[in-house]
Short mmCIF file of C-alpha atoms in Angstrom, two decimals:
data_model
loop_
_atom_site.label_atom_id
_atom_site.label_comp_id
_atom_site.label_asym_id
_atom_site.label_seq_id
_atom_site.Cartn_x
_atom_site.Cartn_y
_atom_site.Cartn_z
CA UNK A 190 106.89 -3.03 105.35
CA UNK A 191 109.05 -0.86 108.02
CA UNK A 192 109.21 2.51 106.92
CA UNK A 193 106.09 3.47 104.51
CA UNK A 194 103.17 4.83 105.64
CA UNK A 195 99.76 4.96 103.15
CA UNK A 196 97.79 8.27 102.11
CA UNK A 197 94.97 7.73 99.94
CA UNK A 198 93.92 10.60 98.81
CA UNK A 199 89.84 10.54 97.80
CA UNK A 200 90.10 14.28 95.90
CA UNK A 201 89.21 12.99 92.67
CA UNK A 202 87.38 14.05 89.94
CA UNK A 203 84.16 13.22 89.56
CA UNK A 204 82.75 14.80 87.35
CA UNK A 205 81.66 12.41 84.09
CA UNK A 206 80.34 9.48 86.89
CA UNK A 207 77.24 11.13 86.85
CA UNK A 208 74.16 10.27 89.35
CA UNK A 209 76.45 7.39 90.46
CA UNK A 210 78.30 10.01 92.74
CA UNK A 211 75.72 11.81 93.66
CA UNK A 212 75.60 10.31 97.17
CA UNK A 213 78.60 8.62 97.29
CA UNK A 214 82.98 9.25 96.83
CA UNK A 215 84.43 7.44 93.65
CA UNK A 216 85.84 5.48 96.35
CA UNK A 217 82.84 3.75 97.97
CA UNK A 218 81.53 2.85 94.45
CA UNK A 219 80.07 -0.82 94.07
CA UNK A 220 82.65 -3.10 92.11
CA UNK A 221 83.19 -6.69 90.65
CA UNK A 222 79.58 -7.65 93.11
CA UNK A 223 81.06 -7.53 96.46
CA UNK A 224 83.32 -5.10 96.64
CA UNK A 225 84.07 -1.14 96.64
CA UNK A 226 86.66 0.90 94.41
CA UNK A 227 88.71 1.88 97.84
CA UNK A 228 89.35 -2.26 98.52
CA UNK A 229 92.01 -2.78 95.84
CA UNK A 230 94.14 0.21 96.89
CA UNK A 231 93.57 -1.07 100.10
CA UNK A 232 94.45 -4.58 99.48
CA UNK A 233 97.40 -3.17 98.14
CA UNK A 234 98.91 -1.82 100.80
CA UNK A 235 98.30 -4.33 103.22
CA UNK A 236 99.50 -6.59 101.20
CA UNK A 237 102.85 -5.03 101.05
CA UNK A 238 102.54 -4.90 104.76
CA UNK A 239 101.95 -1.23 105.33
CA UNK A 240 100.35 -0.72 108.71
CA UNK A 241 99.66 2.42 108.88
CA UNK A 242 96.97 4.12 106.59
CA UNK A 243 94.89 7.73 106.28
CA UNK A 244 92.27 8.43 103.71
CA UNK A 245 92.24 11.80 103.66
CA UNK A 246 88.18 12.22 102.48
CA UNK A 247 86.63 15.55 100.87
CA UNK A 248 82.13 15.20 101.21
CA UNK A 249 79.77 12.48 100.74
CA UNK A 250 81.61 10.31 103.19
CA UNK A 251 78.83 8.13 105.31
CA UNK A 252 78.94 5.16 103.16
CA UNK A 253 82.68 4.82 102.91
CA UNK A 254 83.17 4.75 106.76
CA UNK A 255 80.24 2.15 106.71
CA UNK A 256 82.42 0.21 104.60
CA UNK A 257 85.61 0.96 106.41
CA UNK A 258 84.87 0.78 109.69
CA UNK A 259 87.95 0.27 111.92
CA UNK A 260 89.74 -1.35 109.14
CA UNK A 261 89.04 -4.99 110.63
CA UNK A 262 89.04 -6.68 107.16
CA UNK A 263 92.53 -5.29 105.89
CA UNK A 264 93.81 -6.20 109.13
CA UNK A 265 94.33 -2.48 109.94
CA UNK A 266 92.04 -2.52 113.48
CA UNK A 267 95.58 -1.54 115.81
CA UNK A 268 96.29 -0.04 119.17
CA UNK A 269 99.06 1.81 117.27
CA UNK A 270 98.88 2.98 113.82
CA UNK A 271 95.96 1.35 111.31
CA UNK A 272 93.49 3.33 109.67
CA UNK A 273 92.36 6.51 109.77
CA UNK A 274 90.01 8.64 108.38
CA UNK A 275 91.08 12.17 108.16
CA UNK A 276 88.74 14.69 107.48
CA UNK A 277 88.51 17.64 105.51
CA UNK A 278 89.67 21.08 106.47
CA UNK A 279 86.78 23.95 106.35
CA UNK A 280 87.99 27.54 105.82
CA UNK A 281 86.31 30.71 104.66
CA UNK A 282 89.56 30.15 102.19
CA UNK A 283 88.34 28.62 98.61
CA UNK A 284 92.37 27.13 98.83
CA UNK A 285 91.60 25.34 102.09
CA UNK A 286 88.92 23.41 100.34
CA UNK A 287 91.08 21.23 98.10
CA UNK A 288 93.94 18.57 98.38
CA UNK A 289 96.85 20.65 99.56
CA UNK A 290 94.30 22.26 102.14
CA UNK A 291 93.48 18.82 103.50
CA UNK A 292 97.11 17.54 103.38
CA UNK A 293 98.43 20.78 105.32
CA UNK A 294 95.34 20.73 107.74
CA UNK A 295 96.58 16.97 108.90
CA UNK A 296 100.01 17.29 108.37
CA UNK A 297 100.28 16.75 111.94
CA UNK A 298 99.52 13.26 111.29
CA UNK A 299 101.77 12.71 109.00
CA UNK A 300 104.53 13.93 110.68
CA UNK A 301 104.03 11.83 114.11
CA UNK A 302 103.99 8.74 112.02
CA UNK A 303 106.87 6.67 112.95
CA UNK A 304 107.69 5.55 109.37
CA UNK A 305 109.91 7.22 107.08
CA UNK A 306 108.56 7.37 103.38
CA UNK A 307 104.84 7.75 101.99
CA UNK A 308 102.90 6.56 99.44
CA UNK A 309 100.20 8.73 98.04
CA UNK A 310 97.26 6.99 95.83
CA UNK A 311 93.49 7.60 94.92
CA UNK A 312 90.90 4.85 94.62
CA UNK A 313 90.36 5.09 90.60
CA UNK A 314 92.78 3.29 89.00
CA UNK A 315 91.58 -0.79 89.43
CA UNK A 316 94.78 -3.16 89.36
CA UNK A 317 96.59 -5.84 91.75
CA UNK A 318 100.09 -4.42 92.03
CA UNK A 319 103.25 -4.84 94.46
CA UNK A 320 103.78 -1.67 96.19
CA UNK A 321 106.87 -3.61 98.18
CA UNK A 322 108.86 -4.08 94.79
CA UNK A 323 108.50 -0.42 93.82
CA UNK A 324 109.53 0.84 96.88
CA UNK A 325 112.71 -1.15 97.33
CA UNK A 326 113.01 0.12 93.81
CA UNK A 327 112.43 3.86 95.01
CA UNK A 328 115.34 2.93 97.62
CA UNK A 329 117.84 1.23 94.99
CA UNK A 330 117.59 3.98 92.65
CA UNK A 331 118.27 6.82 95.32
CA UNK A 332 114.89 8.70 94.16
CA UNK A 333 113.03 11.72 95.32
CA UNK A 334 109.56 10.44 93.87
CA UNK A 335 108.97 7.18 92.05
CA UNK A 336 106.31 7.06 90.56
CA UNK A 337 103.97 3.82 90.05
CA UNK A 338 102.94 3.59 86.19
CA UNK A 339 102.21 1.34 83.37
CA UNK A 340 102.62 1.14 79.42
CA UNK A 341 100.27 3.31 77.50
CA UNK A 342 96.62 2.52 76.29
CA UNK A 343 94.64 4.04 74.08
CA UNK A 344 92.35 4.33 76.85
CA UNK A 345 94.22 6.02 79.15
CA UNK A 346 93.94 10.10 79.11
CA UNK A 347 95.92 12.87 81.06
CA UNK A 348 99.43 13.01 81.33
CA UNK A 349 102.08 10.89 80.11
CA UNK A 350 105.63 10.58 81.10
CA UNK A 351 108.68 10.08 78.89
CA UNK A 352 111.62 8.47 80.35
CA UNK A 353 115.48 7.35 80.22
CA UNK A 354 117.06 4.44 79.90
CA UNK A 355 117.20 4.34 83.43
CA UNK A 356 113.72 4.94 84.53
CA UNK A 357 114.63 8.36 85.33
CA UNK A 358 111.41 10.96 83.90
CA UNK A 359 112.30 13.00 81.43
CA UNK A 360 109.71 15.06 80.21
CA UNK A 361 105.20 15.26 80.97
CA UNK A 362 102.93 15.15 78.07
CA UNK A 363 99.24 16.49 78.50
CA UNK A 364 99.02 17.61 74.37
CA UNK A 365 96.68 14.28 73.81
CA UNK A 366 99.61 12.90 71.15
CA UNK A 367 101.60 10.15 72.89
CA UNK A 368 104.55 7.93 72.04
CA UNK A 369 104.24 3.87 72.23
CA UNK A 370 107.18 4.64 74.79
CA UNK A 371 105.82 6.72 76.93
CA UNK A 372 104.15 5.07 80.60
CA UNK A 373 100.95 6.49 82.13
CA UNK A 374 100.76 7.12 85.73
CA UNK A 375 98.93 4.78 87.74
CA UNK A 376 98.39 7.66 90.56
CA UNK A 377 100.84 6.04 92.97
CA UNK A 378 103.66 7.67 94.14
CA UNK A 379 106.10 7.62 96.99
CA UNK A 380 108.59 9.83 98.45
CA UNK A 381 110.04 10.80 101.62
CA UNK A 382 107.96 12.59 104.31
CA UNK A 383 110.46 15.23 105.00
CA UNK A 384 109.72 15.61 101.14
CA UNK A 385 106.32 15.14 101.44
CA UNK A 386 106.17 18.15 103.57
CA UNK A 387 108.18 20.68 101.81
CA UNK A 388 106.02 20.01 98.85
CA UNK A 389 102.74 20.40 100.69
CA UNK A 390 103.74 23.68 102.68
CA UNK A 391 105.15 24.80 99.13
CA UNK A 392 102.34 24.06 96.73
CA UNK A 393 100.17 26.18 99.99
CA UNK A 394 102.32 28.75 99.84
CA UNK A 395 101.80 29.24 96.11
CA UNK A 396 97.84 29.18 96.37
CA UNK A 397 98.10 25.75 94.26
CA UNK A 398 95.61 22.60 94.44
CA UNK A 399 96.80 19.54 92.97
CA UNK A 400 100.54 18.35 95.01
CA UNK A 401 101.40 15.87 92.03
CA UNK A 402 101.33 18.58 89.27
CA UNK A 403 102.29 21.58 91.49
CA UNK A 404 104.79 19.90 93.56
CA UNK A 405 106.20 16.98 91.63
CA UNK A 406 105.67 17.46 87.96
CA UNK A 407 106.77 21.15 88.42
CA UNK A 408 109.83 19.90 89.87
CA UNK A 409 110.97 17.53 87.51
CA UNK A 410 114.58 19.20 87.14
CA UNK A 411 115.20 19.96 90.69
CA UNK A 412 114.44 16.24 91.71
CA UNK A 413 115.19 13.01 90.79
CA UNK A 414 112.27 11.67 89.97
CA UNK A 415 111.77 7.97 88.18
CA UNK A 416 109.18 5.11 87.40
CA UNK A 417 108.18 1.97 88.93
CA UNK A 418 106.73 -0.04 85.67
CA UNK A 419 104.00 -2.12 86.30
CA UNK A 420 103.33 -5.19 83.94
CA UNK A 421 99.40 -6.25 84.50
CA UNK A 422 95.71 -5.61 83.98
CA UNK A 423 94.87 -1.99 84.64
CA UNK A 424 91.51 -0.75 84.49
CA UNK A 425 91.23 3.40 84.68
CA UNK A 426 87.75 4.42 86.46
CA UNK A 427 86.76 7.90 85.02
CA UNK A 428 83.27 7.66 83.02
CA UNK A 429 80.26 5.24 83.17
CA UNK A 430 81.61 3.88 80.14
CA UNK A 431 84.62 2.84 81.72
CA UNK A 432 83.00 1.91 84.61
CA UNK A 433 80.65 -0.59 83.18
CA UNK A 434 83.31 -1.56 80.70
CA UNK A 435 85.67 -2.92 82.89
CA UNK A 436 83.57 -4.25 84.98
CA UNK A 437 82.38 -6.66 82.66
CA UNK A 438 85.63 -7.76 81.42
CA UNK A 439 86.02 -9.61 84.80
CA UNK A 440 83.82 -11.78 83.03
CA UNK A 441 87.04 -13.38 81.48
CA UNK A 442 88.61 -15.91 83.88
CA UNK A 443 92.12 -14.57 83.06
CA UNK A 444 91.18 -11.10 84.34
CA UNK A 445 89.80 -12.05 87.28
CA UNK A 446 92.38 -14.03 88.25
CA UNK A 447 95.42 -11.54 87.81
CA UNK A 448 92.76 -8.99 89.39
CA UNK A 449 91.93 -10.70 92.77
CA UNK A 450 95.40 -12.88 93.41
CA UNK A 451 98.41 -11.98 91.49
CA UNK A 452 100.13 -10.20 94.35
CA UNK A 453 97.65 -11.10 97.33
CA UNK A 454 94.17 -11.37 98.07
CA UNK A 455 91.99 -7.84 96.88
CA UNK A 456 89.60 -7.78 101.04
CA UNK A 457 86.41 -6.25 101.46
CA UNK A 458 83.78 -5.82 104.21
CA UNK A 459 82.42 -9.37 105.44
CA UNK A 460 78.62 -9.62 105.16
CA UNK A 461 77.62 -13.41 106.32
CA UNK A 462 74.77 -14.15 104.29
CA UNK A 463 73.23 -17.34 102.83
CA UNK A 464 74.74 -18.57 99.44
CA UNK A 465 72.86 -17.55 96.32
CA UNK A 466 69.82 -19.59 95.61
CA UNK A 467 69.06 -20.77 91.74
CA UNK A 468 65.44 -22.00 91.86
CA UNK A 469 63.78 -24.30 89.23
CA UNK A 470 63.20 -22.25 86.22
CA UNK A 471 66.80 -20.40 86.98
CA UNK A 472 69.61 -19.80 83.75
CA UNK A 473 72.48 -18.04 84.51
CA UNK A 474 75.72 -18.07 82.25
CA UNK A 475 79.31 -16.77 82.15
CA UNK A 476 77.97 -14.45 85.10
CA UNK A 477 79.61 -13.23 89.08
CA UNK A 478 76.27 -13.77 91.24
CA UNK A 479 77.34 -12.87 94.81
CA UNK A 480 75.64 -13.98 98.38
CA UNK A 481 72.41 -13.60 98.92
CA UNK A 482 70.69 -13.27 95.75
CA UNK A 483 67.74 -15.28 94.77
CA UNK A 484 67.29 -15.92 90.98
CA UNK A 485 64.47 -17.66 89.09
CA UNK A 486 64.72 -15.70 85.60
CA UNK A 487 67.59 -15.71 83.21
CA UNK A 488 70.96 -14.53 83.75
CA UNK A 489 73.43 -14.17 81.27
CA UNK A 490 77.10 -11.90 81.11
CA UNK A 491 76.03 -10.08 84.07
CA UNK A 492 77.05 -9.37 87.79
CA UNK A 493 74.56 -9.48 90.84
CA UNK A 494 75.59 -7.96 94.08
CA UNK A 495 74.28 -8.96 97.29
CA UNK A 496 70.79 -9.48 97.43
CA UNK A 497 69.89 -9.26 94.26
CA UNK A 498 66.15 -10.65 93.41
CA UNK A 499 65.51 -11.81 89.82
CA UNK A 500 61.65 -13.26 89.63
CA UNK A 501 60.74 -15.45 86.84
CA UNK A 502 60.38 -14.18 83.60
CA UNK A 503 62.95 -11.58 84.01
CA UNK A 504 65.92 -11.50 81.58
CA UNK A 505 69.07 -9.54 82.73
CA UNK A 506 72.03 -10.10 79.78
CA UNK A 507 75.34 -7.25 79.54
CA UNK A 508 74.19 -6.09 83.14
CA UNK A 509 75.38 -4.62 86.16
CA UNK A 510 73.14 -5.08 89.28
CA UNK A 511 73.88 -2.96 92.42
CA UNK A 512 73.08 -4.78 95.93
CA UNK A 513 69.46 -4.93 97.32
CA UNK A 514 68.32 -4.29 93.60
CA UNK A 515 65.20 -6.55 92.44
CA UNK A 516 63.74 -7.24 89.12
CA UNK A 517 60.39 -8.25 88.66
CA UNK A 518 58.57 -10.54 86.86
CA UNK A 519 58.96 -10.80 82.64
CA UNK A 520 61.02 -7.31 82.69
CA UNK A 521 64.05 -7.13 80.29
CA UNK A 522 67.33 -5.96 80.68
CA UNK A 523 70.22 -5.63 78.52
CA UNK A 524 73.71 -3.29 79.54
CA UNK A 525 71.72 -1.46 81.97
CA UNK A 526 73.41 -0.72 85.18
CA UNK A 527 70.76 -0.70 88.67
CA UNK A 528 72.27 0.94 91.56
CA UNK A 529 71.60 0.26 95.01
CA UNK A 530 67.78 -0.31 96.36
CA UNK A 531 66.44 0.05 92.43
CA UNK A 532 63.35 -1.77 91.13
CA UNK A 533 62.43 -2.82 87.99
CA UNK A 534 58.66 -3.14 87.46
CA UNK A 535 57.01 -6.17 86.25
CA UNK A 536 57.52 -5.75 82.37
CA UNK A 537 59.54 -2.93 81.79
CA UNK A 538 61.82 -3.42 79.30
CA UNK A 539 65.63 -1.56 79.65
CA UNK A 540 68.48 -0.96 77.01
CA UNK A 541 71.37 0.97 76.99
CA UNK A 542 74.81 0.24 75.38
CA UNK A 543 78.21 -0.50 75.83
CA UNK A 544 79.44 2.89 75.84
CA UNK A 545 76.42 4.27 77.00
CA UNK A 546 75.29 2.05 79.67
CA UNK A 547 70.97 2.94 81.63
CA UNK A 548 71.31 3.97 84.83
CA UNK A 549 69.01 2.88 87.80
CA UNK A 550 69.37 5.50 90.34
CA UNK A 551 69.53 4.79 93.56
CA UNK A 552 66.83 3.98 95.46
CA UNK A 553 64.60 4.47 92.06
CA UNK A 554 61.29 2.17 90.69
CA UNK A 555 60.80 2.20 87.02
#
């Protein structure tokens, strides 16, 4: 799409992931067996044909350029434009460490892009959307800032937006008491990057951190700023709960389908490894088992990453296995969620819960 340009903005909270972030952004988070958080926003704006993208990162950043790497899979490996990874800005200045510090230290950037309008997003929010209907929506409408949201859940938290008969937003709700009417952001928004601009240099200016609340939601009477509704699965990435939760409702065929092909293809980093092997005493059911993993135990409502060894004996039901993780002999596992390089001893039997899934560290043997 001529004219739009992608910033996805990895200055996100963090905060109730726990050890799951300890090493790693949100973004480069292990999803759905084979892929990372950062793919679907990704996939999203290829798929509207946006061609030029910056991910504007804050710490922890190895793994996600390991994933990225010149942008090959989303098609974004260019002699002009593609992807790039803009780094953060360091500053004896506590204001220079946050979003509008990193925005105004590569503003540059921005500016020499060739296109016209932006498109800010983070990597949380899960959901196959097209970004090429909402901004010839953004152009038809004659808006400042459309923003990208959906209807509200009772799972959704933060702000809420009322809004006109025409789209237009009205009014932001943070009090926690929401109206069926009211649409939650989906943390995509686009405007002009003349716009874009002003806001940043403003919301610097005024020692702020956050551009959406400080520079759009501030604004709300001084520009015209509307919705872009989105009808679809969304899934909302801010706990373990959550996390694990949506995760394993891609167990339903429906979801997974609207998820990986309603509006194109989600991509992710190509390994080329051998397909999964089931040996003899194998059992797997309603389960995602990706390349590369070997299972002889019992696997049932679960997801395996790559590599994933399950010996015989083992049991893994309700669970989420990270790549390279193995599970020994008669151990038991039931909504337990093994991040990368784990081991579970021979024996060891694991439990958590639905809204209160174990965690494997990274790396760990239990």
């Amino acid at each position: 799409m001529k004219g739009l340009m992608g910033l996805i903005n990895l200055y996100e909270d963090e905060s109730a992931m726990g050890p799951l972030t300890g090493h790693r952004p949100l973004a480069a988070l292990p999803y759905a067996g084979r892929y990372r958080l950062i793919d679907f926003t990704l996939s999203n704006l290829v798929n509207a044909n946006v061609r030029t993208v910056g991910v504007l990162v804050r710490d922890k950043y190895r793994s996600l350029i390991d994933h990225l790497r010149s942008g090959k899979e989303w098609d974004l490996a260019r002699k002009r434009d593609g992807l790039y990874i803009l780094p953060p800005a360091h500053s004896s200045h506590e204001v220079l460490q946050g979003e509008v510090g990193n925005f105004m230290f590569n503003l540059d950037y921005i500016r020499a892009s060739s296109e016209d309008y932006v498109i800010i997003c983070g990597s949380r929010i899960i959901c196959n959307l097209s970004i090429d209907q909402a901004f010839h929506y953004h152009l038809s409408v004659g808006a400042d800032v459309t923003i990208i949201g959906s209807d509200w859940s009772d799972a959704a938290r933060g702000l809420c937006l009322a809004v006109d008969d025409n789209g237009r937003v009205t009014s932001v709700n943070d009090s926690g008491e929401y109206l069926p009417s009211d649409l939650q952001p989906l943390g995509f928004y686009i405007l002009s990057k003349s716009l874009m601009s002003e806001l940043v240099q403003q919301c610097s200016s005024e020692f702020c951190s956050d551009i959406f609340v400080s520079g759009v939601i501030k604004n709300l009477l001084k520009l015209k700023v509307f919705v872009f509704r989105h009808i679809g699965y969304v899934a909302h990435i801010d706990s373990i709960s959550s996390y694990y939760q949506h995760q394993m409702e891609l167990l339903n065929p429906l979801v997974w389908q609207e998820l990986f092909f309603r509006y194109g293809i989600i991509y992710t980093k190509v390994k080329d490894e051998a397909p999964a092997k089931y040996k003899e005493h194998a059992k797997v059911k309603n389960s995602l088992i990706a390349n590369g993993c070997i299972v002889e135990g019992i696997v049932e409502n679960s997801i395996l990453s790559r590599s994933v060894i399950v010996e015989k004996g083992a049991v893994v039901r309700n669970s989420i296995l990270a790549q390279n993780v193995r599970i020994r002999s008669e151990a038991r596992l039931d909504q337990v969620l093994c991040d990368k390089d784990s081991v579970v001893s021979a024996g060891r039997c694991l439990n958590g819960s639905a809204n209160c899934p174990f965690i494997v560290r990274k790396g760990a043997v239990l």
